PDB file of C-alpha atoms in Angstrom:
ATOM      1  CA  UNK A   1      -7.268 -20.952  -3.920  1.00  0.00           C
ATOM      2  CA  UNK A   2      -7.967 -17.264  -4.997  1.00  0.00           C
ATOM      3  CA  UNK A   3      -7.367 -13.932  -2.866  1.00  0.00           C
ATOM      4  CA  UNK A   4      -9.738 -11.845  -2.255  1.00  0.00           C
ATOM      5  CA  UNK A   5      -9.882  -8.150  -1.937  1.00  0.00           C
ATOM      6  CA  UNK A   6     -12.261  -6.065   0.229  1.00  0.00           C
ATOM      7  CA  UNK A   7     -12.416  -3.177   2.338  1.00  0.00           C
ATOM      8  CA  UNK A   8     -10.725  -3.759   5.709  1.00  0.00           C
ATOM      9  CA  UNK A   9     -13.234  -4.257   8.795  1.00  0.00           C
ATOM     10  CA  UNK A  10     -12.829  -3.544  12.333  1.00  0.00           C
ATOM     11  CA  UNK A  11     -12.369  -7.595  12.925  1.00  0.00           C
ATOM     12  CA  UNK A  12      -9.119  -7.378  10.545  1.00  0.00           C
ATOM     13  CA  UNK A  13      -7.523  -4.962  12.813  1.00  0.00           C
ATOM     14  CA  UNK A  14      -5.863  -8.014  14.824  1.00  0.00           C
ATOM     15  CA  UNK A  15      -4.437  -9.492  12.138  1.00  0.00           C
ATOM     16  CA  UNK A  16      -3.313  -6.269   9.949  1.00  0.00           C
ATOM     17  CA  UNK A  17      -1.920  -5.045  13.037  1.00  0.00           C
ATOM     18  CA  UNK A  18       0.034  -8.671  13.645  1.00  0.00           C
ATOM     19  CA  UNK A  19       1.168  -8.287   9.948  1.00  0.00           C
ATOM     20  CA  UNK A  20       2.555  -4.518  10.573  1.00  0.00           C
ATOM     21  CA  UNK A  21       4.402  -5.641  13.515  1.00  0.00           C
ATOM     22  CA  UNK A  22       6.718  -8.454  11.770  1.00  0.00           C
ATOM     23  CA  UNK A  23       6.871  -5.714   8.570  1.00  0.00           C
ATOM     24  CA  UNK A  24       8.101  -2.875   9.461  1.00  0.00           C
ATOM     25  CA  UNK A  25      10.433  -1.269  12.597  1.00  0.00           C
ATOM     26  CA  UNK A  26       7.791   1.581  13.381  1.00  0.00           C
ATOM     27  CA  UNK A  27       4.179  -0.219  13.246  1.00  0.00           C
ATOM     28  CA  UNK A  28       1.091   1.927  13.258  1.00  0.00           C
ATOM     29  CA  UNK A  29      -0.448   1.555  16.289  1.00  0.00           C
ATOM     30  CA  UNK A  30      -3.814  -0.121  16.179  1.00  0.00           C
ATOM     31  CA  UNK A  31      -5.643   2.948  16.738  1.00  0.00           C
ATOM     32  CA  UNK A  32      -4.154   4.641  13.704  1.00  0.00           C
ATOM     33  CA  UNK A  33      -5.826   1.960  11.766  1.00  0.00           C
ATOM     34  CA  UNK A  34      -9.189   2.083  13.573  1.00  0.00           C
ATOM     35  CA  UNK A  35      -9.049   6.146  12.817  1.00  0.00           C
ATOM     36  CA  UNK A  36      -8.171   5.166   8.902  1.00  0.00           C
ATOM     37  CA  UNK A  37     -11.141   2.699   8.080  1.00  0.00           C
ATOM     38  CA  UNK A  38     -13.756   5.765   9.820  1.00  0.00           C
ATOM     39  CA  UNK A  39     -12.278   8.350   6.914  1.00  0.00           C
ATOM     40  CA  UNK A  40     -14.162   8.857   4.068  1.00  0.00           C
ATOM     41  CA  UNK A  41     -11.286   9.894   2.070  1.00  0.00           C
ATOM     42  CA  UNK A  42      -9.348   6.432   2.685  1.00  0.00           C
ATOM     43  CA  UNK A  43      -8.905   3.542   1.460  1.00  0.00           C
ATOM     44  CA  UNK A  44      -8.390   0.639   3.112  1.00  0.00           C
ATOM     45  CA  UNK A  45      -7.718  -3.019   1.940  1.00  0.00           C
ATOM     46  CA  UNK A  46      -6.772  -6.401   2.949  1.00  0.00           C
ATOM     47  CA  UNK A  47      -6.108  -9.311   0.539  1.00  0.00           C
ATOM     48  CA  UNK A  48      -7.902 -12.068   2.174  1.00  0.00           C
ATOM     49  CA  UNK A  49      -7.405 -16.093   1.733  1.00  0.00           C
ATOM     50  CA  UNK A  50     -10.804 -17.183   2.840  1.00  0.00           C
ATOM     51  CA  UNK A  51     -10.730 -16.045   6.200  1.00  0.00           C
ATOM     52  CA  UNK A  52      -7.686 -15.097   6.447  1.00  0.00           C
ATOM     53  CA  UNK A  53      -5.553 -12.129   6.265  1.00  0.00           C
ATOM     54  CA  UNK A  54      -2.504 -11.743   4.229  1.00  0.00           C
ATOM     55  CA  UNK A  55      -1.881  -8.702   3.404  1.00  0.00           C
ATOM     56  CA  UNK A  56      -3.398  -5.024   3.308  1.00  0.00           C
ATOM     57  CA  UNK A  57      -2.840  -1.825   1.480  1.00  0.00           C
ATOM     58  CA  UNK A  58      -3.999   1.731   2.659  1.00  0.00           C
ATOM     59  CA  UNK A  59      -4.153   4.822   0.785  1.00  0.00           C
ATOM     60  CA  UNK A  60      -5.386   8.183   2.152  1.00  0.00           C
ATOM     61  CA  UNK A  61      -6.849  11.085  -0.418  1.00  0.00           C
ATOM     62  CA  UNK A  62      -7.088  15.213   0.386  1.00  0.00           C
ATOM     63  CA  UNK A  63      -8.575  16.648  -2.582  1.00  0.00           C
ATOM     64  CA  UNK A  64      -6.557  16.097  -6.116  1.00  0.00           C
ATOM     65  CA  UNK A  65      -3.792  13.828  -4.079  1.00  0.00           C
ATOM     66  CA  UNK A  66      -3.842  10.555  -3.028  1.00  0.00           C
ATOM     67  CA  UNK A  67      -1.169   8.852  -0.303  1.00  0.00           C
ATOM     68  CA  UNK A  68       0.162   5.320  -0.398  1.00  0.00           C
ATOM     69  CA  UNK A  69       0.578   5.055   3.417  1.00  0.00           C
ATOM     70  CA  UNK A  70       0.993   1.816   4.084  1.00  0.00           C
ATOM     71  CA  UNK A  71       1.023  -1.596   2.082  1.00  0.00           C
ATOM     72  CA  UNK A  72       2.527  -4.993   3.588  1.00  0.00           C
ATOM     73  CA  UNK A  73       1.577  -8.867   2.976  1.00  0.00           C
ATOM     74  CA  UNK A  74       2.455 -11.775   5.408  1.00  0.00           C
ATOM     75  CA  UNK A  75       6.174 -13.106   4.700  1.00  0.00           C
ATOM     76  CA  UNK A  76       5.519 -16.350   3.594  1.00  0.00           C
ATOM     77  CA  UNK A  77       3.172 -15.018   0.779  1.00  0.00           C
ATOM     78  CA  UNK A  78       5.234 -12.340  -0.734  1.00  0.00           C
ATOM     79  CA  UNK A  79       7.168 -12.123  -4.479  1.00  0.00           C
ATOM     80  CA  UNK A  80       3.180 -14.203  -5.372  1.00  0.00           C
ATOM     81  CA  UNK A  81       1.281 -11.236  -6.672  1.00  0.00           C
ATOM     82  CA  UNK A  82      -0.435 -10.598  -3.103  1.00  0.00           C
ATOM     83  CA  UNK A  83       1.193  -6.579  -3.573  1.00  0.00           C
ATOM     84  CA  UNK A  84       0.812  -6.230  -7.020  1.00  0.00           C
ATOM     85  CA  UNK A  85      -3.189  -6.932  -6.728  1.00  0.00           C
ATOM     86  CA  UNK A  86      -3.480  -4.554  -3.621  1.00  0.00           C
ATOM     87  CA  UNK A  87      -1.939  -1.823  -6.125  1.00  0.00           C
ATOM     88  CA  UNK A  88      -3.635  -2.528  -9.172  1.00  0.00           C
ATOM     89  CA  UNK A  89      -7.307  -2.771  -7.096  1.00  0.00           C
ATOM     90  CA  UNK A  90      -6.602   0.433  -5.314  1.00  0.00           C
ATOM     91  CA  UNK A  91      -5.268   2.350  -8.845  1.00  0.00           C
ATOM     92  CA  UNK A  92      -8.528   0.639  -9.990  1.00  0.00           C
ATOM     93  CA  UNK A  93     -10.542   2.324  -7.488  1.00  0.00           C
ATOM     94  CA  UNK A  94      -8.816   5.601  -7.750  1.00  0.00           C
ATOM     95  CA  UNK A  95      -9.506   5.744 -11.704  1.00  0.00           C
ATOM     96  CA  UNK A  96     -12.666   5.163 -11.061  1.00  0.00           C
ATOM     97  CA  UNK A  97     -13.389   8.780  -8.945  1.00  0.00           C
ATOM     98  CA  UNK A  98     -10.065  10.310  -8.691  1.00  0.00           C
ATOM     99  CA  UNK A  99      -8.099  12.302 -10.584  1.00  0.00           C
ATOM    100  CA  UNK A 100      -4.271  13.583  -9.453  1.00  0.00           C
ATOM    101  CA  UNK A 101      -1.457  11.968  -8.292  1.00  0.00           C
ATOM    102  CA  UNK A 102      -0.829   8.992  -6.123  1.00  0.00           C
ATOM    103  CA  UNK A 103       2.273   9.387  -3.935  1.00  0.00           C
ATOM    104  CA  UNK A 104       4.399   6.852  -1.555  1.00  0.00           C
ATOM    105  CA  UNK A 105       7.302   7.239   0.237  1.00  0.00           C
ATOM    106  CA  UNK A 106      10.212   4.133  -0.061  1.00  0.00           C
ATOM    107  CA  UNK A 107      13.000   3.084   1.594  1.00  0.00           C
ATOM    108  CA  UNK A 108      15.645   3.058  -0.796  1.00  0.00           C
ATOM    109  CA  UNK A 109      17.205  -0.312   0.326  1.00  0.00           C
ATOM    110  CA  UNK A 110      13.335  -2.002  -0.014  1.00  0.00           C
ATOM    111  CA  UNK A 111      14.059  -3.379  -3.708  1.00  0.00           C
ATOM    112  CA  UNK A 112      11.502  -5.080  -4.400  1.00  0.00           C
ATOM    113  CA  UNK A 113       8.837  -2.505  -3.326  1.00  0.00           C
ATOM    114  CA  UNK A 114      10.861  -0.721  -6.026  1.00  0.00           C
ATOM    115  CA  UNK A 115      10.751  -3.062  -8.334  1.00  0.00           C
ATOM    116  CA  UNK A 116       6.824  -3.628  -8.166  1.00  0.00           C
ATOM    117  CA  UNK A 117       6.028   1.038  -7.888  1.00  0.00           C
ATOM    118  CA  UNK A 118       8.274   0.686 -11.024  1.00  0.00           C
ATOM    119  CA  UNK A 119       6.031  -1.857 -12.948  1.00  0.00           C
ATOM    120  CA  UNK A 120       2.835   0.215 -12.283  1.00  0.00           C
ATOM    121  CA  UNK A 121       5.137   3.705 -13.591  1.00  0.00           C
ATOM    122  CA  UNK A 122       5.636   5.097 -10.365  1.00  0.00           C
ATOM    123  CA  UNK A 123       8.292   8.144 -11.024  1.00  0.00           C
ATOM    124  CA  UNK A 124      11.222   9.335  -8.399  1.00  0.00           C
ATOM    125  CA  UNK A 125       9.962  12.973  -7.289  1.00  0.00           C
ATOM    126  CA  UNK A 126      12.285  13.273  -5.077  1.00  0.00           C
ATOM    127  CA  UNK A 127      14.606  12.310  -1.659  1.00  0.00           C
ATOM    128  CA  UNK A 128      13.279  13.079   1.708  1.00  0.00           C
ATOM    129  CA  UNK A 129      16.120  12.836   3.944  1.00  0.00           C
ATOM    130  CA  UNK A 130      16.488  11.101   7.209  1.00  0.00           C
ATOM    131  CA  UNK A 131      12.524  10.714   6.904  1.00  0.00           C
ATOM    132  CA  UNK A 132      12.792   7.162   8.410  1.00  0.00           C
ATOM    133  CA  UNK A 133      13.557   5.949  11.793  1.00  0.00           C
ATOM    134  CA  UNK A 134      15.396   2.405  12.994  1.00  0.00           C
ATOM    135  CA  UNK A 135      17.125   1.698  10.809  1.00  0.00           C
ATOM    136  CA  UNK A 136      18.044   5.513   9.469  1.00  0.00           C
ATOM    137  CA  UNK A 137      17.473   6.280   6.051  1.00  0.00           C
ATOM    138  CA  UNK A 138      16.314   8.525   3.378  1.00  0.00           C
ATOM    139  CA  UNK A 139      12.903   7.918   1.104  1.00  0.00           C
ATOM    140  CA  UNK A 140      12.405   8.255  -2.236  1.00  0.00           C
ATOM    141  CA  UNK A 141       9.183   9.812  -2.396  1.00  0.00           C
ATOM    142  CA  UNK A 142       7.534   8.288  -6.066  1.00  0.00           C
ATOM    143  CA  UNK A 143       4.411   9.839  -8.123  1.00  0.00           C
ATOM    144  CA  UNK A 144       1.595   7.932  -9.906  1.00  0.00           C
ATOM    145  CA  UNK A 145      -0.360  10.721 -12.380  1.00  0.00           C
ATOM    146  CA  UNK A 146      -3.645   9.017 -12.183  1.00  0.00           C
ATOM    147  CA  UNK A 147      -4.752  10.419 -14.985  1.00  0.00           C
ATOM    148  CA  UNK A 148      -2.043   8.875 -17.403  1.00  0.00           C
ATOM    149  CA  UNK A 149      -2.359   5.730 -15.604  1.00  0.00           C
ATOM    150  CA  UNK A 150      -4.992   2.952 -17.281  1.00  0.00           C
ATOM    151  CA  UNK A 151      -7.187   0.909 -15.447  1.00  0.00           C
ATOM    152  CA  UNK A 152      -6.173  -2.297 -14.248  1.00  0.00           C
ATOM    153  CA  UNK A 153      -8.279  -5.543 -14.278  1.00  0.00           C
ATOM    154  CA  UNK A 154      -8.921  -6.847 -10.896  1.00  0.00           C
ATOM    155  CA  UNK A 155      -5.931  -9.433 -10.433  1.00  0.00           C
ATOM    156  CA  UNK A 156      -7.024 -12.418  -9.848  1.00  0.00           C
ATOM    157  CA  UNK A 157      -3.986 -14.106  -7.158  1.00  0.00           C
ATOM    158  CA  UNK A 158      -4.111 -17.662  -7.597  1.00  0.00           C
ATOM    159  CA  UNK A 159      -1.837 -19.060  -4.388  1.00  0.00           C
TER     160      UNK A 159
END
């Protein structure tokens, strides 16, 4: 069966807001979302198997920058592409209108959200220390030039 991507709706929040919980040790609260999918400058996604949700991405833009804020997919479907296709749709989207740089902050222990910025030529900018809470640690803050970066084919996530 195929993933789908489209925008996130009000009736994901449940479940993106079930997947943020068991992802990371500061979750949005639900509200935070529900302010997110109103903005005109973001972009929200969730990668959807039929019905249901397994994973969302959400990127926020203010004039020649964009923001990776927040991008998580259900345990049990991760290391399948699920992440790489949120990327690659929302690059996709931000070639398409956009032109700057697409930033994201990193934990430096999360290697294989390394691994996959690193495939799509995210570049170290720089360390933000102490930036993040429970456990303490330091981000790498990464850079995307939009402009350098060539449009990706919507990925097709066969699971």
């Amino acid at each position: 069966m195929f993933i789908t991507i489209r925008n996130l709706a009000k009736s994901d929040l449940t479940a993106v807001a079930s997947i943020e919980q068991g992802t990371f040790s500061s979750p949005w609260p639900l509200i935070a979302y529900e302010n997110e999918i109103k903005k005109p400058t973001s972009i929200c996604k969730v990668a959807a198997l039929g019905d249901y949700i397994i994973g969302y991405i959400c990127v926020s833009t203010v004039l020649d920058e964009a923001h990776l804020m927040k991008l998580a997919v259900l345990e049990k479907f991760r290391r399948k592409g699920v992440a790489k296709a949120l990327v690659a749709h929302v690059i996709s989207q931000l070639n398409d209108k956009f032109s700057g740089m697409l930033l994201l902050e990193v934990r430096p222990s999360n290697f294989a959200a390394m691994r996959l910025y690193d495939k799509f030529g995210f570049r170290k900018l720089h360390v933000r220390k102490r930036y993040y809470a429970d456990p303490d640690e330091d981000a790498i803050v990464l850079s995307l030039d939009i402009n350098r970066c060539k449009p990706f084919p919507d990925m097709g996530v066969l699971l």
